[in-house]
Amino acid sequence: MAEDLRFDNRVVIVTGAGSGLGRQHALMFGARGARVVVNDLGGDLAGGGRSSAAADSVVAEIKAGGGAAVANYDSVVDGAKIVQTALDTFGTIDVVVNNAGILRDSSFHKMSEEDWNIVIRVHLTGAEAVTRAAWPIMRDKTYGRVVMTASSSGIYGNFGQANYSAAKLGLVGLANTLGEEGRAKNILVNTIAPFAASRMTKDLLSPEDLAKVKPELVSPLVGWLSHEKCTDTKGLYEVGAGFIAKFRWERSRGHKFGTDSVFSLEDVARQWSKIGDFTDADHPAVLEDATKVVFG
Ligand code: NAI
């Protein structure tokens, strides 16, 4: 089948696009006709250093394939500068893929304040800063697609990644509310939790597993979520090694103690198994559905 899901005339920002997943996303967009802002600070895995080489080489690859791309070397924390590059070069912005990231792993009791702050800043505040700068443009044109990059570490928890897990699940919360706020303006916001071989995972996974989690096996989902034909919003998807699945919230039927009298700790203990019983569980997707049961 011909590649009919194209991005001609669409302007796409991919942050952290100089290597790993971001590079593959940028190449995919470039090959499908998008005009791509290849953002990358070019630093090391821990967030130190800077270089223009990473972004430049991906821009060269896209251009060599006949695509249109421009490099940007700002930190995502300076999101407005990245969006300005899109506006100066291509005149608008249609898609933001928030992908840039770093690691400062250590167990919580050894984690410095700086390791906490920089990881929250790059992943969560960085994605917020880029999206914030793109948001009014998307609102004005009543079109936008935003993809956040979360992590299974945030969903499930992972030893040594308190900062990273908090930032990554923070992005899901951000996406959930931006999904609500963007809906009426046709700005759709989705989140991926990828698995991919990159400098982030090369020492964590076995060579056999690394061979399976090629970054290019994540980009098709990013492309679909970024396309005008995809009309879903507020989704969270696990993706990697040729597998894609959707997450949703699940809430037990719970127990209603009522409001006539204050119940005791012992009452909670007595109902504990019922509170945690997921038989016939509920899947509220919006706040209105969730609160109906609480207040109803
Ligand atoms: P990577 O280290 O190859 O790519 C991250 C890129 O972001 C690098 O090129 C880096 O220079 C850039 N970057 C870092 N700080 C930046 C900043 N302040 N401003 C602009 N660019 C910056 O790692 P990978 O694996 O490709 O990661 C991409 C995203 O996917 C990250 O958000 C990561 O947390 C997430 N992720 C990756 C997983 C994996 O299995 N590789 C698992 C779960 C999430």
XYZ file of C-alpha atoms and ligand atoms in Angstrom:
340
model
C 0.000 0.000 0.000
C 1.238 3.449 -0.833
C 2.194 5.670 2.090
C -0.946 7.784 2.084
C -0.677 9.190 5.601
C 1.414 12.215 4.697
C 2.382 15.418 6.453
C 2.742 17.699 3.432
C 2.553 21.338 4.527
C 2.579 20.311 8.180
C 5.243 21.784 10.433
C 6.475 19.400 13.093
C 8.757 20.013 16.062
C 10.522 16.969 17.459
C 12.492 17.734 20.608
C 15.599 15.732 21.393
C 15.638 14.666 17.754
C 19.410 14.369 17.443
C 19.550 10.738 18.518
C 17.581 7.671 19.573
C 13.796 7.831 19.302
C 13.606 11.505 18.386
C 15.901 10.994 15.407
C 13.689 8.193 14.085
C 10.548 10.280 14.582
C 12.137 13.203 12.712
C 13.249 10.967 9.821
C 9.757 9.455 9.594
C 8.124 12.901 9.457
C 10.675 14.161 6.945
C 10.128 11.164 4.670
C 6.373 11.797 4.726
C 6.537 15.393 3.594
C 6.575 17.325 6.881
C 8.745 20.348 7.452
C 10.657 19.335 10.530
C 12.267 21.332 13.307
C 15.002 19.039 14.595
C 15.630 20.247 18.120
C 18.538 18.911 20.118
C 20.794 20.432 22.700
C 23.421 17.830 21.872
C 24.359 17.173 25.487
C 25.268 13.996 27.316
C 22.847 11.563 28.923
C 23.023 13.345 32.280
C 22.221 16.732 30.753
C 25.762 18.117 30.589
C 27.489 19.693 27.584
C 26.150 21.010 24.302
C 26.775 20.431 20.633
C 25.086 21.299 17.368
C 26.366 18.118 15.702
C 23.464 15.812 16.639
C 20.694 18.044 15.281
C 22.764 19.014 12.222
C 23.355 15.417 11.204
C 19.623 14.558 11.379
C 18.761 17.672 9.364
C 21.316 16.558 6.764
C 19.758 13.079 6.667
C 16.256 14.475 6.124
C 17.484 16.826 3.403
C 19.421 14.028 1.716
C 16.133 12.137 1.493
C 14.496 15.119 -0.203
C 12.773 16.450 2.930
C 12.682 19.867 4.586
C 14.231 20.401 8.006
C 15.882 22.992 10.184
C 18.049 22.511 13.242
C 17.469 24.118 16.614
C 19.924 23.741 19.494
C 17.995 25.301 22.370
C 17.072 23.472 25.522
C 13.414 22.470 25.691
C 13.251 24.597 28.812
C 13.479 27.525 26.379
C 10.512 26.181 24.451
C 9.549 29.545 22.969
C 12.858 29.684 21.081
C 12.183 26.318 19.478
C 8.710 27.378 18.402
C 10.204 30.641 17.106
C 12.551 28.622 14.878
C 9.480 26.861 13.438
C 7.732 30.179 12.832
C 10.795 31.915 11.369
C 11.587 29.041 9.016
C 8.230 27.484 8.152
C 5.636 30.037 9.278
C 3.495 27.910 11.563
C 3.371 24.882 13.821
C 1.067 21.860 13.571
C 2.664 19.085 15.613
C 4.819 18.998 18.728
C 6.500 15.771 19.726
C 7.935 16.216 23.215
C 10.692 13.647 23.322
C 13.845 15.238 24.780
C 15.112 13.695 27.962
C 17.978 12.919 30.285
C 18.665 10.541 33.154
C 20.007 11.144 36.659
C 19.313 7.763 38.210
C 19.938 7.020 41.859
C 17.945 5.554 44.704
C 15.743 8.155 46.389
C 17.721 8.286 49.627
C 20.848 9.205 47.646
C 19.192 11.505 45.111
C 20.415 15.083 45.261
C 18.065 18.020 44.985
C 19.832 18.929 41.751
C 19.244 15.467 40.255
C 15.576 15.795 41.129
C 15.236 19.326 39.766
C 17.041 18.892 36.459
C 15.086 15.763 35.501
C 11.745 17.410 36.339
C 12.895 20.525 34.486
C 13.941 18.835 31.248
C 11.134 16.264 30.943
C 8.134 17.953 32.503
C 8.800 21.693 32.412
C 10.567 21.336 29.051
C 7.538 19.658 27.463
C 5.300 22.258 29.073
C 7.461 25.114 27.772
C 7.478 23.918 24.158
C 3.770 23.094 24.232
C 2.918 26.407 25.917
C 4.641 28.348 23.131
C 2.924 26.307 20.402
C -0.516 26.334 22.068
C -1.782 29.818 21.041
C -0.755 29.159 17.439
C -2.615 25.851 17.444
C -5.653 27.470 19.084
C -5.703 30.224 16.449
C -5.595 27.755 13.580
C -7.910 25.248 15.340
C -5.489 22.478 14.651
C -2.770 20.790 16.608
C -1.325 17.456 17.587
C 0.865 17.008 20.656
C 2.629 13.820 21.685
C 4.197 13.453 25.114
C 6.837 10.851 25.886
C 6.235 9.177 29.227
C 7.747 5.941 30.477
C 6.839 2.589 31.939
C 9.019 3.683 34.884
C 6.362 6.269 35.698
C 3.475 3.872 35.167
C 4.880 0.977 37.165
C 7.663 2.527 39.263
C 11.309 1.604 38.836
C 14.088 1.404 41.385
C 16.466 4.363 41.118
C 14.181 6.567 39.038
C 12.092 8.625 41.481
C 12.820 11.878 39.620
C 12.281 10.368 36.178
C 9.110 8.463 37.168
C 7.576 11.580 38.710
C 8.366 13.671 35.633
C 7.094 11.015 33.251
C 3.771 10.454 34.980
C 3.505 14.224 35.397
C 3.440 14.380 31.607
C 0.422 12.063 31.568
C -1.424 14.418 33.916
C -0.419 17.377 31.758
C -1.636 15.573 28.629
C -4.943 14.639 30.264
C -5.770 18.254 31.034
C -4.402 19.645 27.768
C -6.511 16.997 26.038
C -9.610 18.446 27.711
C -8.601 22.061 27.078
C -7.530 21.427 23.495
C -10.502 19.325 22.380
C -12.775 22.181 21.271
C -9.928 23.678 19.235
C -9.047 20.383 17.547
C -5.786 20.144 19.481
C -5.321 16.501 20.419
C -2.823 15.397 23.031
C -1.613 11.831 23.473
C 1.194 10.124 25.344
C 3.487 7.223 24.577
C 5.492 5.079 26.957
C 8.138 3.612 24.656
C 10.731 0.860 24.837
C 13.711 1.454 22.566
C 17.385 0.800 22.164
C 19.233 4.068 22.703
C 22.053 5.434 24.788
C 19.486 5.559 27.615
C 18.912 1.821 27.602
C 22.084 0.350 26.127
C 23.445 -0.599 29.563
C 20.090 -1.668 30.997
C 18.892 -4.255 28.486
C 20.489 -7.460 27.211
C 21.873 -7.436 23.640
C 18.994 -9.759 22.622
C 16.363 -7.369 23.976
C 18.161 -4.336 22.538
C 18.005 -5.939 19.111
C 14.219 -6.230 19.461
C 13.452 -2.685 20.598
C 14.525 -0.764 17.517
C 13.559 2.916 17.861
C 11.986 2.839 14.400
C 9.347 0.488 15.837
C 8.049 3.374 17.976
C 7.845 6.103 15.325
C 4.793 4.706 13.441
C 2.647 5.252 16.552
C 4.011 8.779 16.978
C 3.241 9.439 13.318
C -0.310 8.126 13.586
C -1.037 10.119 16.768
C 0.338 13.218 14.995
C -1.770 12.768 11.876
C -4.957 14.682 11.112
C -6.801 11.394 10.547
C -6.213 10.282 14.132
C -8.981 11.847 16.206
C -8.202 10.301 19.593
C -7.039 12.408 22.498
C -5.897 11.754 26.091
C -4.603 8.322 25.146
C -1.645 6.606 26.787
C 0.057 3.883 24.776
C 2.831 1.452 25.598
C 4.916 0.847 22.491
C 8.042 -1.077 21.580
C 9.419 -4.224 19.938
C 6.495 -4.295 17.530
C 3.864 -4.070 20.301
C 1.346 -1.265 20.855
C -1.288 -1.265 23.595
C -3.526 1.343 25.172
C -3.792 2.092 28.870
C -6.840 3.246 30.774
C -7.731 3.958 34.363
C -9.524 1.254 36.246
C -11.450 1.898 39.446
C -13.002 -0.732 41.661
C -16.735 -0.528 42.369
C -15.652 0.485 45.866
C -17.797 0.800 48.957
C -20.152 3.629 49.922
C -20.022 4.381 53.614
C -22.452 7.253 53.147
C -22.310 10.715 54.601
C -24.739 10.465 57.507
C -22.106 9.519 60.020
C -18.321 9.495 60.108
C -17.031 5.984 59.604
C -14.109 4.607 61.533
C -10.725 3.141 60.655
C -12.193 -0.211 61.663
C -14.984 0.269 59.113
C -12.335 0.902 56.447
C -10.467 -2.225 57.519
C -13.692 -4.273 57.357
C -14.414 -3.118 53.798
C -10.788 -3.244 52.638
C -11.124 -6.275 50.375
C -14.270 -4.830 48.771
C -12.526 -1.481 48.186
C -9.746 -3.304 46.367
C -11.980 -5.755 44.483
C -11.757 -5.107 40.753
C -14.659 -7.375 39.808
C -16.836 -5.455 37.318
C -14.427 -2.545 37.604
C -15.300 0.881 36.292
C -13.247 2.773 33.668
C -14.037 6.461 34.081
C -12.407 8.448 31.294
C -13.530 11.940 32.246
C -13.886 13.687 35.591
C -17.680 13.943 35.218
C -17.985 10.148 35.013
C -15.646 9.669 37.952
C -17.484 12.073 40.233
C -20.991 10.784 39.367
C -20.368 7.744 41.521
C -18.726 9.718 44.305
C -21.493 12.299 44.679
C -24.385 10.252 43.260
P 18.435 9.613 23.844
O 19.333 9.993 24.958
O 18.999 8.882 22.684
O 17.672 10.873 23.266
C 17.322 11.981 24.035
C 17.718 13.215 23.263
O 17.249 14.378 23.974
C 19.232 13.368 23.126
O 19.581 13.530 21.767
C 19.560 14.609 23.942
O 20.627 15.374 23.428
C 18.249 15.368 23.886
N 18.105 16.314 24.988
C 18.384 16.091 26.303
N 18.124 17.189 27.020
C 17.641 18.124 26.161
C 17.181 19.446 26.309
N 17.162 20.048 27.514
N 16.759 20.112 25.216
C 16.772 19.522 23.995
N 17.220 18.265 23.790
C 17.647 17.564 24.869
O 17.256 8.739 24.520
P 15.949 8.052 23.918
O 15.889 6.706 24.477
O 15.837 8.252 22.475
O 14.822 8.892 24.689
C 13.850 9.694 24.063
C 12.706 9.891 25.015
O 12.050 8.646 25.274
C 13.110 10.421 26.386
O 12.120 11.339 26.848
C 13.108 9.196 27.247
O 12.936 9.502 28.602
C 11.940 8.446 26.671
N 11.939 7.037 26.966
C 12.850 6.203 26.392
C 12.817 4.856 26.677
C 13.711 3.894 26.011
O 13.492 2.671 26.190
N 14.693 4.326 25.247
C 11.878 4.313 27.668
C 10.932 5.254 28.156
C 10.990 6.569 27.830
